C-alpha cells in the first residue's frame, strides 16, 4: 500500500531544480508530482514518479544524492472539513505526519495527498478502517494515465 | 642499491633497505656530525650567500665540532631560493647536475632545485625506505598518481617503487576514470597520491558503484604533499579498508621520502642520516629541545646539488622523545598538521585549516569534501565552511539536515573557538584537485 518517493538535496541557486527536471525528461520519466521544501540555505525536492528505480539510477549517474522513502497516497474529501477528518483519524491512531503534499490529479470528487508518516503501517490501517481510499502504486499510476 | 640484493627478501618483516633506520644512536650521531662537517665546508666554499652570512657571524667551517654547533650556522629560507633564482644556491657545477625540480614560490618565479646523480640516489633511497616502512614489497603493484614533472611527488615515488622492485604504474595525476579502471584491472595494491586526490578517486569510484573493499586489491595508500589529519586517515581507511600511510617531504630538501610513519603511528620517522631535523622557536629562532613544538628545520647532510643548511620549512611540528616500539633509532617528528603559511587570522584568532578539518571529521558520517571561505562583512571577518552532502548524510527531512549543520558548527567551534557559517553543498560541486588541493578561499586578500 506504500509508494516510493525519491528526494534530492538542492542548493538554493537558480537553475538547479530545472537541471533535475531536465535529467528526468531526457530519460523520458514523467514527474507525477513534485514538492519543494526549502530553507533560506538549501532545499529538498521530493518526487513521485512511476519508474522510481530508473529515476534514481539516472539521477545518481548525474551526480545527485538520492534518497528513497516510502510514503502513503490517500484520498481526502475535497470539501470543508475534509482534511480535518483525515487528520483526526491519523491523530487518533497516534501517528505523526512528517510532511505532506498534493497530487495534481483528482480521484473522483476527492483530492489525493502524499503523506510521510512516522508509522505508515498504522496510518494505513486506520485510514482503511475509516473507509478512506489508500492507493497502491498500480492503482495510483493508472489514475495518471 | 642494486635490485638483486633484494631478490630473496620478498616478504621479510624488516626490509634490508631499512637497515640504517635501526643504526645505534651513538654511531648515527657520529655519522651525522661527519656529514655535517663535510656539508658546511662544501656550502661555505661554493655558495656565496652562505659564506657571506657565516663570515658576518664570524663562523668558519672548522668551528663545527659537535652536532650542537649547528646552531652557529645561518638559516636558509624559501626567500633565499627566490632571491638567488635560479642557480645562486647551487653548490655543484652544472656539469654535475642531472635533474632540476621546481616548486611554486611565494611570488611569480618558482624556486629551482638542482640534483646531482648522487642526490637522486639519496632521494630514491629515502623513498625506498619510506615505502619499505609502509610494508611495500617487490610483489606489489604500485600506481603513482602524483604528478610527474617539475613536482617531485611522481618521480620520487616512482623511483622508490622501482628501487624496491615493485611493478610501477606511472599514471601521474588526472583522468580519474582511467585511474579507477587500471587500478581495478591491474590489481593495484599500492596507491601513491595526495590524500585529497584519493578521496576524489573514492568518490568517483562510489559513483560508478565500485566497492573498494571488494573490487579493489588495494592494501596501502602512501599519502603526502599536503597537510591532512588523523580524522581524514580514519575516513579513508574505513571507506576503503586500506592502510593509509603519511609520507613527508619537500622539494627544497629533495622531495617525498624525508620522513614516513611506521605501523605504530607515533609520528613520522625522519631519515636523519641524510636529513637532519631541528625544531626552533619560530620567533626567536632558538633551537628547542626534543619534545617541544616549533618550526621544523632541515639540513640536507648528503646533498650536493642544492644543499640546504638549516632550511626553515614553515611547518610546525616537534621531535618525539623516547623509543618507538618498531625499534627504529631514527627519531620521529609529529605529523605535520599545520603549515605556518596556511595560518588564517580570523577575528584576531589564529586558525589552521587542519583544525577545521579535525572538527569536520569528528562529526559522524560527514564526508571530507569541504571548502573554507574567509571574507569580511564590514569590520568583521566571516568564516564559511561548505560541506558536501553525501548519501550517508542526506535526509529528506529538513530538521535532520538542520541538525547536521548544527552538529558540524558546534564541532568546529569547539576546536577553533569562533563560530562558522556551515553551508551544505550539492555533491560533487566543491573544487577537486588532481594534485595539491586548495581548501581555502580568502576573499579578504582581494580587497
Ligand atoms: Zn616506529
Short mmCIF file of N, CA and C in Angstrom, two decimals, chain A:
data_model
loop_
_atom_site.label_atom_id
_atom_site.label_comp_id
_atom_site.label_asym_id
_atom_site.label_seq_id
_atom_site.Cartn_x
_atom_site.Cartn_y
_atom_site.Cartn_z
N UNK A 1 0.82 -1.21 0.00
CA UNK A 1 0.00 0.00 0.00
C UNK A 1 0.86 1.26 0.00
N UNK A 2 2.15 1.06 0.07
CA UNK A 2 3.01 2.25 0.12
C UNK A 2 3.59 2.52 -1.27
N UNK A 3 3.91 3.76 -1.51
CA UNK A 3 4.55 4.07 -2.79
C UNK A 3 5.92 4.69 -2.52
N UNK A 4 6.77 4.65 -3.53
CA UNK A 4 8.14 5.15 -3.34
C UNK A 4 8.26 6.61 -3.75
N UNK A 5 8.90 7.35 -2.89
CA UNK A 5 9.17 8.75 -3.19
C UNK A 5 10.68 8.90 -3.28
N UNK A 6 11.17 9.63 -4.27
CA UNK A 6 12.60 9.91 -4.27
C UNK A 6 12.81 11.37 -3.91
N UNK A 7 13.88 11.61 -3.15
CA UNK A 7 14.16 13.00 -2.77
C UNK A 7 15.62 13.32 -3.04
N UNK A 8 15.87 14.59 -3.29
CA UNK A 8 17.21 15.05 -3.63
C UNK A 8 17.55 16.31 -2.87
N UNK A 9 18.83 16.47 -2.61
CA UNK A 9 19.32 17.69 -1.98
C UNK A 9 19.51 18.76 -3.05
N UNK A 10 19.19 19.98 -2.70
CA UNK A 10 19.26 21.06 -3.68
C UNK A 10 19.80 22.32 -3.01
N UNK A 11 20.81 22.91 -3.61
CA UNK A 11 21.24 24.23 -3.13
C UNK A 11 20.27 25.25 -3.68
N UNK A 12 20.01 26.29 -2.91
CA UNK A 12 19.09 27.31 -3.39
C UNK A 12 19.79 28.21 -4.40
N UNK A 13 19.87 27.72 -5.62
CA UNK A 13 20.52 28.51 -6.66
C UNK A 13 19.69 28.42 -7.93
N UNK A 14 19.67 29.47 -8.73
CA UNK A 14 18.84 29.43 -9.94
C UNK A 14 19.26 28.27 -10.85
N UNK A 15 18.25 27.62 -11.44
CA UNK A 15 18.56 26.61 -12.45
C UNK A 15 18.76 25.21 -11.91
N UNK A 16 18.94 25.07 -10.61
CA UNK A 16 19.26 23.75 -10.09
C UNK A 16 18.08 22.77 -10.18
N UNK A 17 16.87 23.28 -9.88
CA UNK A 17 15.68 22.43 -9.96
C UNK A 17 15.43 22.05 -11.41
N UNK A 18 15.62 23.03 -12.25
CA UNK A 18 15.45 22.83 -13.69
C UNK A 18 16.35 21.69 -14.20
N UNK A 19 17.58 21.66 -13.70
CA UNK A 19 18.53 20.63 -14.14
C UNK A 19 18.03 19.23 -13.78
N UNK A 20 17.43 19.11 -12.61
CA UNK A 20 16.90 17.81 -12.19
C UNK A 20 15.76 17.39 -13.12
N UNK A 21 14.85 18.33 -13.39
CA UNK A 21 13.71 18.01 -14.24
C UNK A 21 14.17 17.63 -15.64
N UNK A 22 15.22 18.33 -16.11
CA UNK A 22 15.72 18.04 -17.44
C UNK A 22 16.34 16.65 -17.51
N UNK A 23 17.07 16.30 -16.46
CA UNK A 23 17.69 14.96 -16.42
C UNK A 23 16.61 13.89 -16.53
N UNK A 24 15.50 14.08 -15.80
CA UNK A 24 14.42 13.09 -15.84
C UNK A 24 13.72 13.10 -17.21
N UNK A 25 13.55 14.30 -17.75
CA UNK A 25 12.87 14.41 -19.05
C UNK A 25 13.67 13.68 -20.13
N UNK A 26 14.98 13.84 -20.08
CA UNK A 26 15.84 13.17 -21.07
C UNK A 26 15.72 11.66 -20.97
N UNK A 27 15.46 11.16 -19.77
CA UNK A 27 15.29 9.72 -19.57
C UNK A 27 13.83 9.31 -19.78
N UNK A 28 13.03 10.25 -20.26
CA UNK A 28 11.60 10.02 -20.54
C UNK A 28 10.85 9.56 -19.28
N UNK A 29 11.20 10.17 -18.18
CA UNK A 29 10.49 9.85 -16.93
C UNK A 29 9.55 11.00 -16.60
N UNK A 30 8.29 10.65 -16.39
CA UNK A 30 7.28 11.66 -16.12
C UNK A 30 7.17 11.91 -14.61
N UNK A 31 7.24 13.17 -14.24
CA UNK A 31 7.09 13.51 -12.83
C UNK A 31 5.60 13.63 -12.54
N UNK A 32 5.10 12.74 -11.70
CA UNK A 32 3.67 12.76 -11.39
C UNK A 32 3.36 13.91 -10.43
N UNK A 33 4.17 14.04 -9.41
CA UNK A 33 4.06 15.23 -8.59
C UNK A 33 5.41 15.55 -7.98
N UNK A 34 5.55 16.80 -7.60
CA UNK A 34 6.83 17.27 -7.09
C UNK A 34 6.55 18.26 -5.98
N UNK A 35 7.33 18.17 -4.91
CA UNK A 35 7.20 19.19 -3.87
C UNK A 35 8.58 19.66 -3.48
N UNK A 36 8.65 20.93 -3.18
CA UNK A 36 9.94 21.52 -2.82
C UNK A 36 9.84 22.06 -1.40
N UNK A 37 10.68 21.55 -0.52
CA UNK A 37 10.72 22.09 0.84
C UNK A 37 12.02 22.84 0.95
N UNK A 38 11.97 24.09 1.30
CA UNK A 38 13.26 24.77 1.37
C UNK A 38 13.41 25.66 2.59
N UNK A 39 14.66 25.89 2.92
CA UNK A 39 15.02 26.83 3.96
C UNK A 39 15.75 27.95 3.23
N UNK A 40 16.23 28.92 4.01
CA UNK A 40 16.99 30.01 3.40
C UNK A 40 18.20 29.48 2.66
N UNK A 41 18.69 28.35 3.15
CA UNK A 41 20.01 27.88 2.75
C UNK A 41 19.99 26.77 1.72
N UNK A 42 19.06 25.85 1.87
CA UNK A 42 19.05 24.70 0.96
C UNK A 42 17.61 24.21 0.80
N UNK A 43 17.44 23.30 -0.12
CA UNK A 43 16.10 22.76 -0.32
C UNK A 43 16.14 21.25 -0.49
N UNK A 44 14.95 20.65 -0.34
CA UNK A 44 14.82 19.22 -0.60
C UNK A 44 13.70 19.06 -1.61
N UNK A 45 14.00 18.39 -2.72
CA UNK A 45 12.98 18.13 -3.74
C UNK A 45 12.46 16.73 -3.52
N UNK A 46 11.15 16.60 -3.45
CA UNK A 46 10.55 15.27 -3.32
C UNK A 46 9.73 15.00 -4.57
N UNK A 47 9.91 13.82 -5.13
CA UNK A 47 9.28 13.49 -6.41
C UNK A 47 8.55 12.17 -6.33
N UNK A 48 7.42 12.12 -7.00
CA UNK A 48 6.77 10.83 -7.21
C UNK A 48 6.81 10.56 -8.72
N UNK A 49 7.43 9.43 -9.06
CA UNK A 49 7.47 9.02 -10.47
C UNK A 49 7.14 7.53 -10.50
N UNK A 50 6.66 7.08 -11.64
CA UNK A 50 6.29 5.66 -11.68
C UNK A 50 7.54 4.77 -11.64
N UNK A 51 8.52 5.10 -12.50
CA UNK A 51 9.72 4.25 -12.55
C UNK A 51 10.79 4.82 -11.61
N UNK A 52 10.54 4.61 -10.31
CA UNK A 52 11.44 5.26 -9.36
C UNK A 52 12.85 4.70 -9.39
N UNK A 53 12.99 3.37 -9.70
CA UNK A 53 14.35 2.80 -9.74
C UNK A 53 15.17 3.43 -10.86
N UNK A 54 14.50 3.60 -12.01
CA UNK A 54 15.20 4.18 -13.16
C UNK A 54 15.55 5.64 -12.87
N UNK A 55 14.61 6.34 -12.23
CA UNK A 55 14.85 7.75 -11.90
C UNK A 55 16.05 7.88 -10.96
N UNK A 56 16.09 6.98 -9.98
CA UNK A 56 17.19 7.01 -9.01
C UNK A 56 18.52 6.79 -9.75
N UNK A 57 18.50 5.82 -10.66
CA UNK A 57 19.72 5.49 -11.38
C UNK A 57 20.23 6.66 -12.23
N UNK A 58 19.32 7.27 -13.00
CA UNK A 58 19.80 8.36 -13.87
C UNK A 58 20.23 9.57 -13.05
N UNK A 59 19.53 9.82 -11.94
CA UNK A 59 19.91 10.98 -11.12
C UNK A 59 21.25 10.74 -10.43
N UNK A 60 21.45 9.51 -9.96
CA UNK A 60 22.74 9.22 -9.31
C UNK A 60 23.87 9.30 -10.31
N UNK A 61 23.60 8.83 -11.51
CA UNK A 61 24.61 8.90 -12.55
C UNK A 61 24.96 10.36 -12.86
N UNK A 62 23.96 11.23 -12.72
CA UNK A 62 24.20 12.65 -12.96
C UNK A 62 24.85 13.31 -11.75
N UNK A 63 25.13 12.52 -10.71
CA UNK A 63 25.89 13.06 -9.58
C UNK A 63 25.04 13.51 -8.40
N UNK A 64 23.74 13.25 -8.43
CA UNK A 64 22.91 13.67 -7.29
C UNK A 64 22.93 12.61 -6.20
N UNK A 65 22.70 13.07 -4.98
CA UNK A 65 22.49 12.14 -3.88
C UNK A 65 20.99 11.93 -3.79
N UNK A 66 20.56 10.67 -3.91
CA UNK A 66 19.13 10.37 -3.99
C UNK A 66 18.73 9.50 -2.81
N UNK A 67 17.63 9.86 -2.22
CA UNK A 67 17.10 9.15 -1.09
C UNK A 67 15.75 8.55 -1.50
N UNK A 68 15.48 7.31 -1.11
CA UNK A 68 14.17 6.72 -1.43
C UNK A 68 13.42 6.48 -0.13
N UNK A 69 12.21 6.96 -0.08
CA UNK A 69 11.39 6.78 1.12
C UNK A 69 10.04 6.21 0.71
N UNK A 70 9.42 5.50 1.62
CA UNK A 70 8.06 5.03 1.37
C UNK A 70 7.07 6.03 1.93
N UNK A 71 6.12 6.38 1.09
CA UNK A 71 5.09 7.33 1.53
C UNK A 71 3.72 6.71 1.24
N UNK A 72 2.67 7.38 1.71
CA UNK A 72 1.32 6.86 1.55
C UNK A 72 0.51 7.85 0.72
N UNK A 73 -0.19 7.35 -0.28
CA UNK A 73 -1.08 8.21 -1.07
C UNK A 73 -2.51 7.90 -0.65
N UNK A 74 -3.20 8.91 -0.18
CA UNK A 74 -4.56 8.67 0.31
C UNK A 74 -5.49 9.75 -0.20
N UNK A 75 -6.78 9.39 -0.32
CA UNK A 75 -7.79 10.34 -0.82
C UNK A 75 -8.35 11.15 0.34
N UNK A 76 -8.58 12.42 0.05
CA UNK A 76 -9.16 13.31 1.05
C UNK A 76 -10.32 14.02 0.38
N UNK A 77 -11.51 14.03 1.07
CA UNK A 77 -12.70 14.67 0.50
C UNK A 77 -12.42 16.14 0.24
N UNK A 78 -12.73 16.60 -0.98
CA UNK A 78 -12.45 17.98 -1.35
C UNK A 78 -13.63 18.86 -0.96
N UNK A 79 -13.83 19.03 0.33
CA UNK A 79 -14.93 19.86 0.85
C UNK A 79 -14.50 20.38 2.21
N UNK A 80 -15.18 21.41 2.72
CA UNK A 80 -14.78 21.95 4.02
C UNK A 80 -14.75 20.84 5.08
N UNK A 81 -13.70 20.77 5.82
CA UNK A 81 -13.61 19.77 6.88
C UNK A 81 -13.03 18.45 6.42
N UNK A 82 -12.81 18.30 5.11
CA UNK A 82 -12.29 17.04 4.57
C UNK A 82 -10.94 16.68 5.16
N UNK A 83 -10.06 17.67 5.18
CA UNK A 83 -8.71 17.47 5.70
C UNK A 83 -8.75 17.17 7.19
N UNK A 84 -9.61 17.93 7.90
CA UNK A 84 -9.70 17.76 9.35
C UNK A 84 -10.09 16.33 9.71
N UNK A 85 -11.00 15.74 8.90
CA UNK A 85 -11.43 14.36 9.15
C UNK A 85 -10.25 13.40 9.12
N UNK A 86 -9.45 13.57 8.07
CA UNK A 86 -8.30 12.66 7.91
C UNK A 86 -7.30 12.86 9.04
N UNK A 87 -7.05 14.11 9.38
CA UNK A 87 -6.09 14.39 10.45
C UNK A 87 -6.58 13.77 11.76
N UNK A 88 -7.87 13.79 11.92
CA UNK A 88 -8.49 13.21 13.09
C UNK A 88 -8.20 11.70 13.19
N UNK A 89 -8.42 11.04 12.05
CA UNK A 89 -8.21 9.58 12.00
C UNK A 89 -6.75 9.26 12.34
N UNK A 90 -5.85 10.04 11.73
CA UNK A 90 -4.41 9.83 11.94
C UNK A 90 -4.02 10.09 13.39
N UNK A 91 -4.55 11.21 13.90
CA UNK A 91 -4.23 11.60 15.27
C UNK A 91 -4.69 10.55 16.27
N UNK A 92 -5.89 10.04 16.05
CA UNK A 92 -6.42 9.02 16.98
C UNK A 92 -5.59 7.75 16.95
N UNK A 93 -5.00 7.47 15.78
CA UNK A 93 -4.16 6.27 15.67
C UNK A 93 -2.78 6.50 16.28
N UNK A 94 -2.53 7.71 16.75
CA UNK A 94 -1.25 8.00 17.39
C UNK A 94 -0.10 8.11 16.41
N UNK A 95 -0.41 8.51 15.18
CA UNK A 95 0.64 8.60 14.16
C UNK A 95 0.91 10.09 13.87
N UNK A 96 2.16 10.43 13.62
CA UNK A 96 2.50 11.81 13.27
C UNK A 96 2.78 11.95 11.78
N UNK A 97 2.42 13.11 11.24
CA UNK A 97 2.74 13.39 9.84
C UNK A 97 4.05 14.17 9.81
N UNK A 98 5.02 13.64 9.06
CA UNK A 98 6.28 14.37 8.96
C UNK A 98 6.16 15.48 7.91
N UNK A 99 5.51 15.15 6.80
CA UNK A 99 5.19 16.17 5.80
C UNK A 99 4.15 15.62 4.86
N UNK A 100 3.54 16.49 4.08
CA UNK A 100 2.55 16.04 3.10
C UNK A 100 2.48 17.03 1.96
N UNK A 101 2.03 16.54 0.81
CA UNK A 101 1.80 17.43 -0.33
C UNK A 101 0.78 16.77 -1.25
N UNK A 102 0.31 17.50 -2.26
CA UNK A 102 -0.83 17.02 -3.04
C UNK A 102 -0.42 16.55 -4.43
N UNK A 103 -1.23 15.65 -4.98
CA UNK A 103 -1.13 15.31 -6.39
C UNK A 103 -1.94 16.31 -7.20
N UNK A 104 -1.58 16.47 -8.46
CA UNK A 104 -2.31 17.40 -9.31
C UNK A 104 -3.65 16.81 -9.78
N UNK A 105 -3.73 15.48 -9.80
CA UNK A 105 -4.97 14.88 -10.31
C UNK A 105 -5.94 14.59 -9.17
N UNK A 106 -7.18 14.32 -9.56
CA UNK A 106 -8.20 14.03 -8.55
C UNK A 106 -8.68 12.59 -8.71
N UNK A 107 -9.22 12.09 -7.64
CA UNK A 107 -9.79 10.74 -7.66
C UNK A 107 -11.29 10.94 -7.45
N UNK A 108 -12.05 10.96 -8.58
CA UNK A 108 -13.47 11.30 -8.47
C UNK A 108 -13.62 12.69 -7.92
N UNK A 109 -14.33 12.82 -6.82
CA UNK A 109 -14.54 14.15 -6.24
C UNK A 109 -13.52 14.43 -5.15
N UNK A 110 -12.56 13.51 -5.02
CA UNK A 110 -11.62 13.67 -3.91
C UNK A 110 -10.24 14.13 -4.41
N UNK A 111 -9.52 14.77 -3.48
CA UNK A 111 -8.13 15.13 -3.77
C UNK A 111 -7.25 13.98 -3.29
N UNK A 112 -6.07 13.83 -3.91
CA UNK A 112 -5.15 12.78 -3.46
C UNK A 112 -3.90 13.44 -2.89
N UNK A 113 -3.55 13.02 -1.69
CA UNK A 113 -2.40 13.61 -1.00
C UNK A 113 -1.31 12.57 -0.74
N UNK A 114 -0.09 13.06 -0.70
CA UNK A 114 1.04 12.20 -0.34
C UNK A 114 1.37 12.50 1.12
N UNK A 115 1.47 11.45 1.93
CA UNK A 115 1.80 11.64 3.34
C UNK A 115 3.09 10.90 3.66
N UNK A 116 3.90 11.53 4.47
CA UNK A 116 5.01 10.81 5.07
C UNK A 116 4.67 10.72 6.56
N UNK A 117 4.39 9.48 7.01
CA UNK A 117 4.04 9.25 8.41
C UNK A 117 5.23 8.70 9.16
N UNK A 118 5.23 8.88 10.48
CA UNK A 118 6.29 8.23 11.24
C UNK A 118 6.00 6.74 11.40
N UNK A 119 4.72 6.36 11.28
CA UNK A 119 4.39 4.94 11.30
C UNK A 119 3.35 4.67 10.20
N UNK A 120 3.85 4.35 9.01
CA UNK A 120 2.98 4.24 7.84
C UNK A 120 1.98 3.10 7.98
N UNK A 121 2.43 1.97 8.51
CA UNK A 121 1.53 0.81 8.59
C UNK A 121 0.30 1.11 9.45
N UNK A 122 0.57 1.72 10.58
CA UNK A 122 -0.56 2.02 11.48
C UNK A 122 -1.49 3.05 10.84
N UNK A 123 -0.92 4.01 10.13
CA UNK A 123 -1.73 5.04 9.49
C UNK A 123 -2.61 4.43 8.41
N UNK A 124 -2.04 3.52 7.62
CA UNK A 124 -2.80 2.88 6.53
C UNK A 124 -3.98 2.09 7.12
N UNK A 125 -3.68 1.38 8.17
CA UNK A 125 -4.70 0.58 8.85
C UNK A 125 -5.85 1.46 9.32
N UNK A 126 -5.49 2.59 9.95
CA UNK A 126 -6.52 3.49 10.50
C UNK A 126 -7.33 4.12 9.37
N UNK A 127 -6.66 4.52 8.29
CA UNK A 127 -7.37 5.16 7.17
C UNK A 127 -8.35 4.19 6.53
N UNK A 128 -7.87 2.95 6.34
CA UNK A 128 -8.74 1.96 5.71
C UNK A 128 -9.92 1.61 6.60
N UNK A 129 -9.65 1.50 7.89
CA UNK A 129 -10.71 1.17 8.84
C UNK A 129 -11.81 2.22 8.80
N UNK A 130 -11.43 3.49 8.46
CA UNK A 130 -12.45 4.53 8.39
C UNK A 130 -12.97 4.70 6.97
N UNK A 131 -12.67 3.73 6.12
CA UNK A 131 -13.24 3.73 4.77
C UNK A 131 -12.58 4.70 3.80
N UNK A 132 -11.35 5.12 4.08
CA UNK A 132 -10.66 6.04 3.16
C UNK A 132 -9.95 5.24 2.07
N UNK A 133 -9.80 5.84 0.90
CA UNK A 133 -9.05 5.17 -0.16
C UNK A 133 -7.56 5.41 0.04
N UNK A 134 -6.83 4.29 0.13
CA UNK A 134 -5.37 4.38 0.14
C UNK A 134 -4.90 3.64 -1.11
N UNK A 135 -3.99 4.27 -1.86
CA UNK A 135 -3.64 3.72 -3.17
C UNK A 135 -2.34 2.94 -3.14
N UNK A 136 -2.36 1.81 -3.85
CA UNK A 136 -1.07 1.17 -4.10
C UNK A 136 -0.52 1.75 -5.40
N UNK A 137 0.70 1.42 -5.72
CA UNK A 137 1.37 2.06 -6.86
C UNK A 137 0.59 1.84 -8.16
N UNK A 138 0.12 0.61 -8.39
CA UNK A 138 -0.54 0.31 -9.66
C UNK A 138 -1.80 1.16 -9.85
N UNK A 139 -2.65 1.17 -8.84
CA UNK A 139 -3.87 1.96 -8.94
C UNK A 139 -3.55 3.44 -9.09
N UNK A 140 -2.59 3.85 -8.31
CA UNK A 140 -2.26 5.28 -8.32
C UNK A 140 -1.80 5.73 -9.70
N UNK A 141 -0.83 4.98 -10.27
CA UNK A 141 -0.29 5.45 -11.54
C UNK A 141 -1.28 5.24 -12.69
N UNK A 142 -2.23 4.32 -12.54
CA UNK A 142 -3.28 4.18 -13.54
C UNK A 142 -4.15 5.43 -13.62
N UNK A 143 -4.33 6.07 -12.49
CA UNK A 143 -5.14 7.29 -12.44
C UNK A 143 -4.51 8.42 -13.24
N UNK A 144 -3.19 8.33 -13.37
CA UNK A 144 -2.49 9.45 -14.00
C UNK A 144 -2.47 9.30 -15.52
N UNK A 145 -2.93 8.16 -16.01
CA UNK A 145 -2.79 7.92 -17.45
C UNK A 145 -4.05 8.30 -18.23
#
